[in-house]
Short mmCIF file of C-alpha atoms in Angstrom, two decimals:
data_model
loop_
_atom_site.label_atom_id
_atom_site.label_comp_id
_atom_site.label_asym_id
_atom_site.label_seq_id
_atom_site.Cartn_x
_atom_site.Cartn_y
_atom_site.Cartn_z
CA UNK K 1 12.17 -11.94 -56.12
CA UNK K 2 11.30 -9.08 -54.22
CA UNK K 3 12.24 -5.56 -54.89
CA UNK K 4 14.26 -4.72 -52.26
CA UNK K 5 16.45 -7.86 -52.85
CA UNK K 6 16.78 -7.25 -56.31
CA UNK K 7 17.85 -4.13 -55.58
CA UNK K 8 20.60 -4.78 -53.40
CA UNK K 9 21.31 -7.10 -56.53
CA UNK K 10 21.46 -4.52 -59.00
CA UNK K 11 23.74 -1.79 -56.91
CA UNK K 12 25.73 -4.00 -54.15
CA UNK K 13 26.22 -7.02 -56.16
CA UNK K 14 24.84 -9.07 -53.40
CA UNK K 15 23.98 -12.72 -53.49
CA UNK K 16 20.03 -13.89 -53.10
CA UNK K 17 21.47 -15.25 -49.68
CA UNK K 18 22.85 -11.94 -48.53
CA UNK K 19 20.43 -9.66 -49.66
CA UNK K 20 17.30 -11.35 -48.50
CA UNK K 21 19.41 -11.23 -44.80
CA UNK K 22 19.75 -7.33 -45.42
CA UNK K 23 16.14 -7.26 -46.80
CA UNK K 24 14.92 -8.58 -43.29
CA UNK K 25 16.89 -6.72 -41.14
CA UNK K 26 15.70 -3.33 -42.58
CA UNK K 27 12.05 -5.03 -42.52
CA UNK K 28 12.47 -5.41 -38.85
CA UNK K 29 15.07 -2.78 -37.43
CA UNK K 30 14.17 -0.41 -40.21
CA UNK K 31 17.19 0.48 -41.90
CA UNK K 32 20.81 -1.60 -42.21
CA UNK K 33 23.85 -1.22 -43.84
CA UNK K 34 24.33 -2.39 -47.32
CA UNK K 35 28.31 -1.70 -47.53
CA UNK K 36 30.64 0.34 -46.46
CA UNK K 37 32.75 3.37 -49.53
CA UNK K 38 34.39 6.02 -49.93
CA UNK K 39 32.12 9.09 -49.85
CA UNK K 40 31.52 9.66 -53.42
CA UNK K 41 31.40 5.74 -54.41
CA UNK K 42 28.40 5.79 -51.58
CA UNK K 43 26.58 8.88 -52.29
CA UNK K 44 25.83 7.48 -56.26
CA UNK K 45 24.93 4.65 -55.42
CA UNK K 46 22.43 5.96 -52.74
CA UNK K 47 21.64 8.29 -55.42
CA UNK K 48 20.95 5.31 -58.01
CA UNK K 49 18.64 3.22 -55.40
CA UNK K 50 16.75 6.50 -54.66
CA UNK K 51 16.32 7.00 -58.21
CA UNK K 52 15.60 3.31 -58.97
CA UNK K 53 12.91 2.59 -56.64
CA UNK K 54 11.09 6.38 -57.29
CA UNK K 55 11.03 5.10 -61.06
CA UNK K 56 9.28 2.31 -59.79
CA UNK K 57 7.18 3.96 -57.15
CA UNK K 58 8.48 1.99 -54.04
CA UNK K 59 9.11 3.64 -50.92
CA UNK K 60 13.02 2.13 -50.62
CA UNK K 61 15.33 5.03 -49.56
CA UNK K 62 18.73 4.68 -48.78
CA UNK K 63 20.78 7.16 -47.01
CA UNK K 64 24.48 7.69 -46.40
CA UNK K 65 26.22 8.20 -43.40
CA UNK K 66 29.94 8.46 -42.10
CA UNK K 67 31.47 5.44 -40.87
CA UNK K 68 33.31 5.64 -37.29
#
């Protein structure tokens, strides 16, 4: 299981189905969207992946941004 799927495991709850989708999109288009929160629900949890995949010296970054 690769880290990027796991990780969408761990913080987004997402299915091996659904996350390996996401995991490919952001291989190919470079970034996707992983849910959509309220502000504060989204900036921890972008927080948390940060965090998680510095502690385990991958280059995964998420980012937050405002929905239309």
């Amino acid at each position: 299981l690769g880290f990027v799927v796991h990780s969408l495991d761990i913080f987004f709850g997402m299915n091996r189905e659904k996350a390996t989708h996401i995991m490919l999109v952001v291989h190919t288009e470079g970034a996707a969207v992983c849910g959509i929160f309220p502000r504060d629900i989204a900036e921890t949890k972008s927080e948390q992946v940060n965090q998680y995949a510095q502690e385990n010296s991958h280059p995964l970054m998420s980012t937050v941004e405002l929905a239309d």
